[in-house]
């Protein structure tokens, strides 16, 4: 039986002799067999920050932009500011609350919309599900992602196999796909998103036939909506019950015509509705009452959960869906592939903060979480907020993007304090358990990307030296090269054992200094002061889940000072002789200043290729065709190659650590290509912007790597950073596409990387943030780096994506600084680099700076530390996703297998983690495996989960999963792509919360 | 102590360690002595029908015109459709109800806005006050007329002296008046509206300083309003408590600066607000809490009632206000004097229905009210609705005007059934008490004004004769001339004693037949069928509160058939010899076809005068000055005299009953002037329209009567149909006016009449509906008859006042048919005609038609009846305002003295009504004098009423009022202008409810 509105007895004043007669609306209908059942699902969709900021929506301010929303009912959940909560459909709204309280059956439609881009945050629905459990006592089982602009396969199977959902519902799929599915009644399917897990990760996926709004025929019941209310009072004019019932029945029959089983769902709501819920419920009450009185069909108050059960009970065999729902287009010329790159700086900021948050939570656990001191909670909240589908996507208004950034900044500031304190506690000798106020002060350098780091820019001549503590949040020992800006040209670096470390000084490019000046002023409001002259580069080695310490000091007239790079300007025909690379990997340049040959002496790979820039002109949407390129939509109107001015010389820096090639591509693109001696990949740093718009054109800047590889239209992009999915140009694997947008329609989100292969080798490119990418021609890969557009694209944000940075009133187009990484591997070997180095990109070494007078650091500080057994590290195919102390002192632990089934000949195997060696100093009292969101025990979840029937013969599957954890052995096994989540309780008697 | 919001504990999550701390907002403040007290008065203002109809506002439909409003909470009061209710601020609104239920202290601000134009309905607030008493158990004591466009003196003193209000509050007064009052702190005054009652009718009048909205500084808290909400959560961005408190205090100090005493009122609301009341109350809670915490001033939830008591308690002497607040202007060129005439047809319809309702209620009482049969209730509701300040004013949208008319039509149809049944019961011999289904069928002719009356258009040749039952709702015996259209030219009329009655046949003008054809088709959807040829006119004589019967039949070749009028066409120079009038009164025409001489052989009055037409061009509001003439505002842009085409002849009809002069003034104005043999006034019927607009100009058509009287800028217009108020051109008695609009700024509402005097004589003009009028030049009177305009005047209705009548798709401008009446009396004698004939205009004889075969009517019917003692009639200076059976069988009775103190040398005296002779057949068991609205006993009301102190010396007053009613004598005395209201219970043992 469906939910019933018992609390409110509705009333109809009957005509006749002036006596009012009261009759209740009967909304008690459940499912009725043999009839078409219309599941009336009331819902609203309130973006946590889009046209207004989350707080503005919450309190109902800034209404000149958009009307009200929540009339601020305090005491209810604010999705960001309150402790320990993450974004979800905002329930605090003025009108809906009384109804929700009144009718708890109506709740479960409100579950959070998953983020789909940034997996390491995206899969962590823990906060939201914890909130739902605490506030409503519910464990959600249905996903409701009605508005996100595409849906990833990983999201689908994680929600199914790991979170335990039985179904999820969404709307945005390609319009051609939708049309096809309508004809074949395949809008409701079983989605098998995982090659590794096969049918065990199946989930029921319901795609709405038209939108996430009420069905056609005027069924919008916001107080101000135009739809005619159901007027059933015969004493008043405009009685319209029959007309409204007929419209409802007609809409139901039309939808039934494209839907399997005799159950259809009416999504009764849309964006920012239910400000006054009674208006909706009143009219739905009447519709249900009179429709059922009519009798042709059965209407019932329902929820996605009830609807799902009804679908399941129908015992139908459902069509199978594999792959994903990217890219999304709602019109022939409207591919929502622009947002893959929109607000690239915000995307990078979110990515940086995600990695930092992961590390900071580890350090919070090591120190012991304290409610009194700074915590990572605000950063967690800010990151969670930023997962909203109008946040990291870049489809919010500028002031809202600023708000998201501000929240990240506040969260970072707080987390930074926690990190500094925790590191100080970990490093100080004799620091007590529950260390809270260590004397050592660490500072950190968030603005290293604009060459700004006050601690390292110190004057070493006064006898002080810089202490660089390097924290590694990965479960593996790690070798890397650090780079910090320094002022002095006479520098020596020592490791924690006092050994001199080879280092290299690289003159800072004036391009970098310009950016530094401008952005320090713009962001901090002050001049950066002293100008550093060099990047100091030196290799470091850091234990897993631990740190090492390095010391940078000045040394007069010593032979062993840091090597200055040789600097060499090359021009024109000289290029062809130009080769960089001190190790296995060498890059050869051609006469045009572009790469010409990639050679790796270890793998014997040799490949000709070219790297260059171009931009697309953003369609302006003027004239008869109003679809512009904008924050959501990528609609190129011509491609313009960017030719490097051959008069501007290449600058080559060489040294013992790294070779760099600096190229001023044009007046607004600067590029540094790096080949590290000990690394076998190419690092490319790009500085793009301000993109000029004085020609009246918006521009979308891409870089492309062109090879002669025969890739047969095929390329691979990651799905939410996990699985790689095969893409074929101008082709969709499950439906026939009519190609209108040969470029935009082949773009896919690149969160981790993109690669192509030709049978002999793989060309992989990894990215430092989510961006859009494609392979528009065989052998080619392109990445969209930055977009600056002058027109709104008509999807509601009502602003052009035209980001600027202002100094006072002087505003210039935003500059994007970033990196991508390129490697060519023998066929079959690329995945190891993509997986391992992908982890390193996501979790860069965390640097904390202090200083010492003379050499006294070692007297009072532990220079090196690992939380794990010194002889242990995680297997190459396993990452520690989460290590987080919970409020009750227990610890949330997540391990992820990094390889898909069959992805790598060795590494796609069952892996094991020896938990005792991960926590050598602690005794694990209890370990409970849970769902991915940690809101229920794994076993209970699996027991409950529905098993859907699929059309066609059963698949021949061999799924590898780790077995149960033996509490005495404490070894965690992980099959390919498996993520396992545990809540671990340590016995306090051993060491309390404090590790040291 | 003020009302307190105890039910909701508001919550602030304090910052710091993540623990939410809950604190309540303290809104318990009452008045604080020694501080400035800000009375925060939450209110909304929901026009019962303006841009949408009352039902559309009620159910929240037709939202494309205007957003929602009431989200239809059934079970709460619909102001029109439910039984026995009249318009008032619509409380059913979505959001406000829960708050109202929660806090009954908030209720009394919502009392109805009185109508101010049509007194006989306007003073009858019985239904509304009954509703308030039944639903809320309250007797209102404060008026809240925030939006009406001007305020009459009569309204003010009736509310005070007769309804028992202590104060009333409003906003719309002339902007110059307001500015003056601000400077002198005279926005709050004691208003002495009555010359007859003097200080005994004083009422406290509070005029809002700016509008009826929150004070300046952004204090609008509808969910979608732009004002910043009070953001007091330090965990969220944009905390603004200090800023908002400062703004509130600043607004309060500014208002205190123009207000006496340390009490000011903040009117927290405006049109159509509080859709979601919590949003308002939430923010007001916070403002009160934080403002009082701040301490500079004291803010409290208040009501107009609490505010009034605080003002009274201050024991201040208040400035005195006499006179009224007409006309209203909100800008130099924006005099709201257009609405005095706007929708003149609707105004006439309301007036006709008001008179009919008065008569029908009498007949309902005579028959005995039955819940089963038809009643007058719907008509009462429709009329009450039509009193809304956007209804009869003509400032609603066309479709809403149609809705008001439709309701009147439905109400009329039901009342007509009741009337027919009641008359049949009264006339049928042997009809039993509680007569409900008499056999005699009566029909009535609503469309007589377009010459359409099917019962009288019968074919008398078949031996049937027409029975005309004539009902007189006045308390006096009455002589009048009836006119019905007939087909035959051989007609004889007999009275109830079988005597032949002299009659006259007047050929129906083709102008009238054209109108008849068109409007019968337009309104009834059918052709009128047979075309009558003549108006049959014959004199009738009807007893007070009773009827007489006349019989119209065909008679071949008899000497005594109805006289055919002599018809005579006159042209040019012939006019000067033209004189009409068979009795004392004669009219002479001049060569131009206009009146030239008025002579009354009885009073020996002779006066030269001219009557003519003109139109004002409505300002179009284009260009730099956007103020157009429109539904609200009269802004003439030039005056155009309408010259009669001297080629079109006058037509003169003469006969024994009446002389008529027909004039085609121009192609769209037709006029008939009538002088009845037995009457000493001139009746002018005008047919104006369709006003042509093909020259692109809107036009406002006026007629003017020009004499050579030396009137010294002075004229008199009625106040709500009761007192006459002296008007002086370009002058206001209490403040200095700067004249920007010499025409529009001198217009006043004319409900009953307008007159001028020169010391020797009085020229009076009485009207058949409320219209605008003035005396623009000395000796002149003008009446605005019809307005057709092409531009909206920017006061919200967003439509031009451009009324049309359509036949199919063919629409033409609306034609207005109406009458005015003119008389010239010796100085000091005009009032008798104005008062007595004014009652006759308001209460025309009610005609009911039946037919008889042969002469059998008298065998089974009483032909003549009076409810009163046959030898009794009411005194000349007293009218029976109300005779209405209440639900419990008791009777509501109102008598009104018709003269002001000093108005007439004889008739301004104390008058007496002998109730036993009014109800000779009934025994009065109990008589209770009540307030005008019958919601409390008069004695209790007078005891409670506050006595306000006035600045200056006490007035020298001699107020005459009737004394208490001795239950044994049952004589009701009435002093000048007194209205006394009684609830009378009859002893059922005598005759039950049935009179016969």
XYZ file of C-alpha atoms in Angstrom, chain A residues 11 18 55-56 58-61 63-64 67-69 71-75 78 81 83 94 223-226 229 231 235-238 275-276 278-279 282 286 371 378 403 406-407 410, chain B residues 11 17-18 55-56 58-61 63-64 67-69 71-75 78 81 83 94 223-226 229 231 235-238 275-276 278-279 282 286 378 403 406-407 410:
88
model
C -12.854 19.271 2.276
C -25.918 26.113 1.639
C 23.760 30.002 1.792
C 21.683 32.328 -0.318
C 19.319 28.342 2.301
C 18.354 31.634 3.869
C 16.421 32.839 0.851
C 18.512 35.893 0.069
C 16.436 37.256 -4.509
C 16.980 39.732 -7.285
C 13.300 34.068 -6.063
C 13.618 32.978 -2.487
C 13.732 29.243 -1.970
C 12.504 30.703 3.837
C 15.146 29.750 6.324
C 13.755 27.330 8.745
C 16.568 27.112 11.188
C 17.211 23.901 12.944
C 22.138 23.288 5.993
C 27.962 24.870 6.975
C 29.115 19.840 10.821
C 10.039 26.491 3.464
C 1.444 28.622 -6.044
C 2.391 30.784 -9.021
C 2.367 28.145 -11.730
C 0.091 28.558 -14.702
C -5.600 23.883 -10.225
C -11.218 23.120 -9.086
C -20.016 26.588 -5.710
C -17.193 28.353 -7.505
C -16.774 29.089 -11.153
C -14.496 27.085 -13.450
C 8.179 26.363 -1.865
C 4.720 25.916 -0.506
C 0.576 22.210 0.333
C -0.335 23.682 -3.027
C -3.574 19.577 -2.391
C -7.508 15.743 -5.746
C 36.634 18.710 18.415
C 34.935 22.212 6.773
C 31.574 31.068 -3.215
C 35.876 30.607 -0.901
C 34.544 27.607 0.971
C 38.339 28.317 4.277
C 16.949 28.438 16.569
C 32.886 23.833 18.362
C 30.223 22.452 16.139
C -12.636 32.559 -7.423
C -9.370 32.644 -9.315
C -9.346 31.875 -4.049
C -8.332 28.701 -5.790
C -5.083 30.128 -7.151
C -5.847 29.760 -10.837
C -1.831 32.384 -12.857
C -0.565 33.587 -16.202
C 0.771 34.511 -9.500
C -1.267 32.179 -7.393
C -2.438 33.614 -4.152
C -3.419 27.762 -2.618
C -6.983 26.797 -1.954
C -7.351 25.631 1.544
C -10.857 24.431 1.450
C -12.983 24.725 4.522
C -14.587 32.039 0.423
C -19.677 31.926 -2.912
C -23.567 31.515 2.188
C -2.078 29.550 1.687
C 9.850 34.274 -0.151
C 10.764 35.904 -3.448
C 11.253 39.461 -2.276
C 14.573 41.170 -2.811
C 16.605 38.366 5.094
C 20.886 36.424 8.440
C 28.115 29.739 10.414
C 26.796 31.052 7.126
C 28.079 33.830 4.954
C 26.518 37.285 4.859
C 1.667 33.579 0.566
C 4.062 31.816 2.847
C 6.454 31.949 7.922
C 8.995 33.797 5.834
C 10.546 34.506 10.788
C 14.427 38.239 14.328
C -26.471 35.126 -3.613
C -17.228 38.139 -13.376
C -22.067 37.515 -13.864
C -22.428 37.150 -10.122
C -26.934 34.968 -11.002
